[in-house]
Amino acid sequence: MNRKQVQSLTILLIGLAVITVYSPYHPRPQYELQTVTTPAGWGYQIVSDGKTVIDQPTVPGRAGQRGFSSEQLARRVGECVVSKLRRGQFPPTLTPSELAQLGVLVH
């Protein structure tokens, strides 16, 4: 190996070592789900580090401004969204079939 290759390999190994040491200690965002009453029914908010990252006062994908029919339904959908966020999916889009599986009828 020539000197340049050795230097490149050394830099790469140092970078990998730093990432390996840092990753377990880097805190992942914590998400808190809150259900809220709205004039349209129920909704949810997802908060991280004291900041609202998602405010969903209505049923996603449904025309109009109707909220969820119950707090339990809003919580179930919100928990699914939090699960997607924890897996690193942003935005945590819900498909019509996912909403149907959660008990939400989208018309």
CSV table of N, CA and C in Angstrom, one decimal:
chain,number,residue,atom,x,y,z
A,1,MET,N,0.8,-1.2,0.0
A,1,MET,CA,0.0,0.0,0.0
A,1,MET,C,0.9,1.2,0.0
A,2,ASN,N,0.4,2.2,-0.7
A,2,ASN,CA,1.2,3.5,-0.7
A,2,ASN,C,0.7,4.3,0.5
A,3,ARG,N,1.4,5.4,0.7
A,3,ARG,CA,1.1,6.3,1.8
A,3,ARG,C,-0.3,6.9,1.8
A,4,LYS,N,-0.8,7.3,0.6
A,4,LYS,CA,-2.1,7.9,0.5
A,4,LYS,C,-3.2,6.9,0.8
A,5,GLN,N,-3.0,5.6,0.4
A,5,GLN,CA,-4.0,4.6,0.8
A,5,GLN,C,-4.0,4.3,2.3
A,6,VAL,N,-2.8,4.3,2.9
A,6,VAL,CA,-2.8,4.1,4.3
A,6,VAL,C,-3.5,5.2,5.1
A,7,GLN,N,-3.2,6.5,4.6
A,7,GLN,CA,-3.9,7.6,5.3
A,7,GLN,C,-5.4,7.5,5.1
A,8,SER,N,-5.9,7.2,3.9
A,8,SER,CA,-7.3,7.1,3.7
A,8,SER,C,-7.9,6.0,4.5
A,9,LEU,N,-7.3,4.9,4.6
A,9,LEU,CA,-7.8,3.8,5.4
A,9,LEU,C,-7.8,4.2,6.9
A,10,THR,N,-6.8,4.9,7.4
A,10,THR,CA,-6.7,5.3,8.8
A,10,THR,C,-7.9,6.3,9.1
A,11,ILE,N,-8.1,7.2,8.2
A,11,ILE,CA,-9.2,8.2,8.4
A,11,ILE,C,-10.6,7.4,8.4
A,12,LEU,N,-10.7,6.5,7.5
A,12,LEU,CA,-12.0,5.7,7.5
A,12,LEU,C,-12.2,4.9,8.8
A,13,LEU,N,-11.1,4.3,9.3
A,13,LEU,CA,-11.2,3.5,10.5
A,13,LEU,C,-11.5,4.4,11.7
A,14,ILE,N,-10.9,5.6,11.7
A,14,ILE,CA,-11.2,6.5,12.8
A,14,ILE,C,-12.6,7.0,12.8
A,15,GLY,N,-13.1,7.3,11.6
A,15,GLY,CA,-14.5,7.7,11.4
A,15,GLY,C,-15.5,6.6,11.8
A,16,LEU,N,-15.2,5.4,11.5
A,16,LEU,CA,-16.1,4.3,11.9
A,16,LEU,C,-16.0,4.1,13.4
A,17,ALA,N,-14.9,4.2,14.0
A,17,ALA,CA,-14.7,4.1,15.5
A,17,ALA,C,-15.5,5.2,16.2
A,18,VAL,N,-15.5,6.4,15.7
A,18,VAL,CA,-16.2,7.5,16.3
A,18,VAL,C,-17.7,7.3,16.2
A,19,ILE,N,-18.2,6.8,15.0
A,19,ILE,CA,-19.6,6.5,14.8
A,19,ILE,C,-20.0,5.4,15.7
A,20,THR,N,-19.2,4.4,15.9
A,20,THR,CA,-19.6,3.2,16.7
A,20,THR,C,-19.7,3.6,18.2
A,21,VAL,N,-18.8,4.4,18.6
A,21,VAL,CA,-18.8,4.9,20.0
A,21,VAL,C,-19.9,5.9,20.3
A,22,TYR,N,-20.2,6.8,19.3
A,22,TYR,CA,-21.2,7.8,19.5
A,22,TYR,C,-22.6,7.3,19.4
A,23,SER,N,-22.9,6.4,18.5
A,23,SER,CA,-24.3,6.0,18.2
A,23,SER,C,-25.1,5.5,19.4
A,24,PRO,N,-24.6,4.6,20.2
A,24,PRO,CA,-25.4,4.2,21.4
A,24,PRO,C,-25.7,5.3,22.3
A,25,TYR,N,-24.9,6.3,22.4
A,25,TYR,CA,-25.2,7.4,23.3
A,25,TYR,C,-25.9,8.6,22.8
A,26,HIS,N,-26.1,8.6,21.5
A,26,HIS,CA,-26.9,9.6,20.8
A,26,HIS,C,-28.4,9.4,21.1
A,27,PRO,N,-29.0,10.2,21.9
A,27,PRO,CA,-30.4,10.0,22.2
A,27,PRO,C,-31.4,10.1,21.0
A,28,ARG,N,-32.2,9.1,20.9
A,28,ARG,CA,-33.3,9.2,19.9
A,28,ARG,C,-34.4,10.0,20.4
A,29,PRO,N,-35.1,10.7,19.5
A,29,PRO,CA,-36.2,11.5,20.0
A,29,PRO,C,-37.3,10.6,20.7
A,30,GLN,N,-37.8,11.2,21.7
A,30,GLN,CA,-38.9,10.5,22.4
A,30,GLN,C,-40.2,11.2,22.0
A,31,TYR,N,-41.2,10.4,21.7
A,31,TYR,CA,-42.5,10.9,21.3
A,31,TYR,C,-43.5,10.6,22.3
A,32,GLU,N,-44.3,11.7,22.6
A,32,GLU,CA,-45.4,11.5,23.5
A,32,GLU,C,-46.7,11.8,22.8
A,33,LEU,N,-47.7,10.9,22.9
A,33,LEU,CA,-49.0,11.0,22.2
A,33,LEU,C,-50.0,11.6,23.2
A,34,GLN,N,-50.7,12.6,22.7
A,34,GLN,CA,-51.8,13.3,23.5
A,34,GLN,C,-53.0,13.3,22.7
A,35,THR,N,-54.1,12.8,23.3
A,35,THR,CA,-55.4,13.0,22.6
A,35,THR,C,-56.0,14.3,23.0
A,36,VAL,N,-56.7,14.9,22.1
A,36,VAL,CA,-57.3,16.2,22.3
A,36,VAL,C,-58.8,16.2,21.8
A,37,THR,N,-59.6,17.0,22.5
A,37,THR,CA,-61.0,17.2,22.0
A,37,THR,C,-60.9,18.4,21.1
A,38,THR,N,-61.7,18.3,20.0
A,38,THR,CA,-61.8,19.4,19.1
A,38,THR,C,-63.2,19.7,18.8
A,39,PRO,N,-63.6,20.8,18.2
A,39,PRO,CA,-65.0,21.1,17.8
A,39,PRO,C,-65.5,20.0,16.8
A,40,ALA,N,-64.6,19.3,16.1
A,40,ALA,CA,-65.0,18.3,15.2
A,40,ALA,C,-65.0,16.9,15.7
A,41,GLY,N,-64.6,16.7,17.0
A,41,GLY,CA,-64.6,15.4,17.6
A,41,GLY,C,-63.3,15.2,18.4
A,42,TRP,N,-62.5,14.2,18.0
A,42,TRP,CA,-61.3,13.9,18.7
A,42,TRP,C,-60.1,14.0,17.7
A,43,GLY,N,-59.0,14.4,18.2
A,43,GLY,CA,-57.7,14.4,17.4
A,43,GLY,C,-56.6,14.0,18.3
A,44,TYR,N,-55.4,14.1,17.8
A,44,TYR,CA,-54.2,13.8,18.6
A,44,TYR,C,-53.1,14.8,18.2
A,45,GLN,N,-52.1,14.9,19.2
A,45,GLN,CA,-50.9,15.6,19.0
A,45,GLN,C,-49.8,14.7,19.4
A,46,ILE,N,-48.6,14.8,18.7
A,46,ILE,CA,-47.4,14.1,19.0
A,46,ILE,C,-46.4,15.2,19.3
A,47,VAL,N,-45.8,15.0,20.5
A,47,VAL,CA,-44.9,16.0,21.1
A,47,VAL,C,-43.5,15.3,21.3
A,48,SER,N,-42.5,16.1,20.9
A,48,SER,CA,-41.1,15.6,21.1
A,48,SER,C,-40.3,16.8,21.7
A,49,ASP,N,-39.7,16.5,22.8
A,49,ASP,CA,-38.9,17.5,23.5
A,49,ASP,C,-39.6,18.8,23.8
A,50,GLY,N,-40.9,18.7,24.2
A,50,GLY,CA,-41.7,19.8,24.5
A,50,GLY,C,-42.3,20.5,23.3
A,51,LYS,N,-42.0,20.1,22.1
A,51,LYS,CA,-42.5,20.7,20.9
A,51,LYS,C,-43.5,19.8,20.2
A,52,THR,N,-44.6,20.4,19.7
A,52,THR,CA,-45.6,19.6,18.9
A,52,THR,C,-45.0,19.4,17.5
A,53,VAL,N,-44.8,18.1,17.2
A,53,VAL,CA,-44.3,17.8,15.9
A,53,VAL,C,-45.4,17.4,14.9
A,54,ILE,N,-46.6,16.9,15.4
A,54,ILE,CA,-47.7,16.6,14.6
A,54,ILE,C,-49.0,17.1,15.4
A,55,ASP,N,-49.8,17.8,14.7
A,55,ASP,CA,-51.1,18.2,15.3
A,55,ASP,C,-52.1,17.7,14.3
A,56,GLN,N,-52.9,16.7,14.7
A,56,GLN,CA,-53.8,16.1,13.8
A,56,GLN,C,-55.2,16.2,14.4
A,57,PRO,N,-55.9,17.3,14.2
A,57,PRO,CA,-57.3,17.5,14.7
A,57,PRO,C,-58.4,16.8,14.0
A,58,THR,N,-58.1,16.3,12.8
A,58,THR,CA,-59.1,15.7,11.9
A,58,THR,C,-58.5,14.3,11.5
A,59,VAL,N,-59.4,13.5,10.9
A,59,VAL,CA,-59.1,12.2,10.4
A,59,VAL,C,-58.3,12.4,9.1
A,60,PRO,N,-57.0,11.9,9.1
A,60,PRO,CA,-56.2,12.1,7.9
A,60,PRO,C,-56.8,11.3,6.7
A,61,GLY,N,-56.8,11.9,5.5
A,61,GLY,CA,-57.3,11.3,4.3
A,61,GLY,C,-58.8,11.4,4.1
A,62,ARG,N,-59.5,12.0,5.1
A,62,ARG,CA,-60.9,12.1,5.0
A,62,ARG,C,-61.3,13.5,4.6
A,63,ALA,N,-62.1,13.6,3.6
A,63,ALA,CA,-62.5,15.0,3.1
A,63,ALA,C,-63.3,15.7,4.3
A,64,GLY,N,-63.1,17.0,4.3
A,64,GLY,CA,-63.8,17.8,5.3
A,64,GLY,C,-63.0,17.9,6.6
A,65,GLN,N,-63.6,18.4,7.6
A,65,GLN,CA,-63.0,18.7,8.9
A,65,GLN,C,-63.5,17.9,10.0
A,66,ARG,N,-63.8,16.6,9.8
A,66,ARG,CA,-64.3,15.7,10.8
A,66,ARG,C,-63.2,15.1,11.6
A,67,GLY,N,-63.4,15.1,12.9
A,67,GLY,CA,-62.4,14.5,13.8
A,67,GLY,C,-62.7,13.0,14.0
A,68,PHE,N,-61.9,12.4,14.8
A,68,PHE,CA,-62.2,11.0,15.1
A,68,PHE,C,-63.5,10.9,16.0
A,69,SER,N,-64.2,9.8,15.8
A,69,SER,CA,-65.5,9.7,16.5
A,69,SER,C,-65.3,9.3,18.0
A,70,SER,N,-64.1,8.9,18.4
A,70,SER,CA,-63.9,8.6,19.8
A,70,SER,C,-62.4,8.8,20.2
A,71,GLU,N,-62.2,9.0,21.5
A,71,GLU,CA,-60.8,9.2,21.9
A,71,GLU,C,-60.0,7.9,21.7
A,72,GLN,N,-60.6,6.7,21.8
A,72,GLN,CA,-59.9,5.5,21.6
A,72,GLN,C,-59.4,5.4,20.2
A,73,LEU,N,-60.2,5.8,19.2
A,73,LEU,CA,-59.8,5.7,17.8
A,73,LEU,C,-58.7,6.7,17.5
A,74,ALA,N,-58.8,7.9,18.1
A,74,ALA,CA,-57.7,8.9,17.9
A,74,ALA,C,-56.4,8.3,18.5
A,75,ARG,N,-56.5,7.7,19.7
A,75,ARG,CA,-55.3,7.2,20.3
A,75,ARG,C,-54.7,6.0,19.5
A,76,ARG,N,-55.5,5.1,19.0
A,76,ARG,CA,-55.1,4.0,18.2
A,76,ARG,C,-54.3,4.5,16.9
A,77,VAL,N,-54.9,5.5,16.2
A,77,VAL,CA,-54.2,6.0,15.0
A,77,VAL,C,-52.9,6.7,15.4
A,78,GLY,N,-53.0,7.5,16.5
A,78,GLY,CA,-51.8,8.2,17.0
A,78,GLY,C,-50.7,7.3,17.4
A,79,GLU,N,-51.0,6.2,18.0
A,79,GLU,CA,-50.0,5.2,18.4
A,79,GLU,C,-49.3,4.6,17.1
A,80,CYS,N,-50.1,4.4,16.1
A,80,CYS,CA,-49.5,3.9,14.8
A,80,CYS,C,-48.5,4.9,14.3
A,81,VAL,N,-48.9,6.2,14.3
A,81,VAL,CA,-48.0,7.2,13.8
A,81,VAL,C,-46.8,7.3,14.6
A,82,VAL,N,-46.9,7.2,15.9
A,82,VAL,CA,-45.7,7.3,16.8
A,82,VAL,C,-44.8,6.1,16.5
A,83,SER,N,-45.4,4.9,16.2
A,83,SER,CA,-44.6,3.8,15.9
A,83,SER,C,-43.8,4.0,14.6
A,84,LYS,N,-44.4,4.6,13.6
A,84,LYS,CA,-43.7,5.0,12.4
A,84,LYS,C,-42.6,6.0,12.6
A,85,LEU,N,-42.8,7.0,13.5
A,85,LEU,CA,-41.8,7.9,13.8
A,85,LEU,C,-40.6,7.3,14.5
A,86,ARG,N,-40.9,6.4,15.4
A,86,ARG,CA,-39.8,5.7,16.1
A,86,ARG,C,-38.9,4.8,15.2
A,87,ARG,N,-39.5,4.4,14.1
A,87,ARG,CA,-38.8,3.6,13.1
A,87,ARG,C,-38.1,4.5,12.1
A,88,GLY,N,-38.2,5.8,12.2
A,88,GLY,CA,-37.5,6.8,11.4
A,88,GLY,C,-38.3,7.2,10.2
A,89,GLN,N,-39.5,6.9,10.1
A,89,GLN,CA,-40.3,7.3,8.9
A,89,GLN,C,-40.9,8.7,9.1
A,90,PHE,N,-40.5,9.6,8.3
A,90,PHE,CA,-41.0,10.9,8.3
A,90,PHE,C,-41.2,11.5,6.9
A,91,PRO,N,-42.3,11.9,6.5
A,91,PRO,CA,-43.6,12.0,7.4
A,91,PRO,C,-44.2,10.6,7.5
A,92,PRO,N,-44.8,10.3,8.7
A,92,PRO,CA,-45.4,9.0,9.0
A,92,PRO,C,-46.8,8.8,8.3
A,93,THR,N,-46.8,8.8,7.0
A,93,THR,CA,-48.0,8.8,6.2
A,93,THR,C,-48.8,7.5,6.5
A,94,LEU,N,-50.1,7.6,6.6
A,94,LEU,CA,-51.0,6.4,6.8
A,94,LEU,C,-51.8,6.2,5.5
A,95,THR,N,-51.7,5.0,5.0
A,95,THR,CA,-52.5,4.7,3.8
A,95,THR,C,-54.0,4.4,4.1
A,96,PRO,N,-54.8,4.5,3.2
A,96,PRO,CA,-56.3,4.2,3.4
A,96,PRO,C,-56.4,2.8,4.0
A,97,SER,N,-55.6,1.8,3.5
A,97,SER,CA,-55.8,0.4,4.1
A,97,SER,C,-55.3,0.4,5.5
A,98,GLU,N,-54.3,1.1,5.9
A,98,GLU,CA,-53.8,1.1,7.3
A,98,GLU,C,-54.9,1.8,8.1
A,99,LEU,N,-55.5,2.9,7.7
A,99,LEU,CA,-56.6,3.5,8.4
A,99,LEU,C,-57.7,2.5,8.6
A,100,ALA,N,-58.1,1.8,7.6
A,100,ALA,CA,-59.2,0.8,7.7
A,100,ALA,C,-58.9,-0.3,8.7
A,101,GLN,N,-57.6,-0.7,8.7
A,101,GLN,CA,-57.2,-1.7,9.7
A,101,GLN,C,-57.3,-1.2,11.1
A,102,LEU,N,-57.1,0.1,11.3
A,102,LEU,CA,-57.2,0.7,12.6
A,102,LEU,C,-58.7,1.0,13.0
A,103,GLY,N,-59.6,0.8,12.0
A,103,GLY,CA,-61.0,1.0,12.3
A,103,GLY,C,-61.5,2.3,11.9
A,104,VAL,N,-60.8,3.1,11.0
A,104,VAL,CA,-61.2,4.4,10.5
A,104,VAL,C,-61.8,4.2,9.1
A,105,LEU,N,-63.0,4.6,8.9
A,105,LEU,CA,-63.6,4.6,7.6
A,105,LEU,C,-63.3,5.9,6.9
A,106,VAL,N,-62.7,5.8,5.7
A,106,VAL,CA,-62.3,7.0,5.0
A,106,VAL,C,-63.3,7.1,3.8
A,107,HIS,N,-64.1,8.1,3.7
A,107,HIS,CA,-65.0,8.3,2.6
A,107,HIS,C,-64.8,9.6,1.9
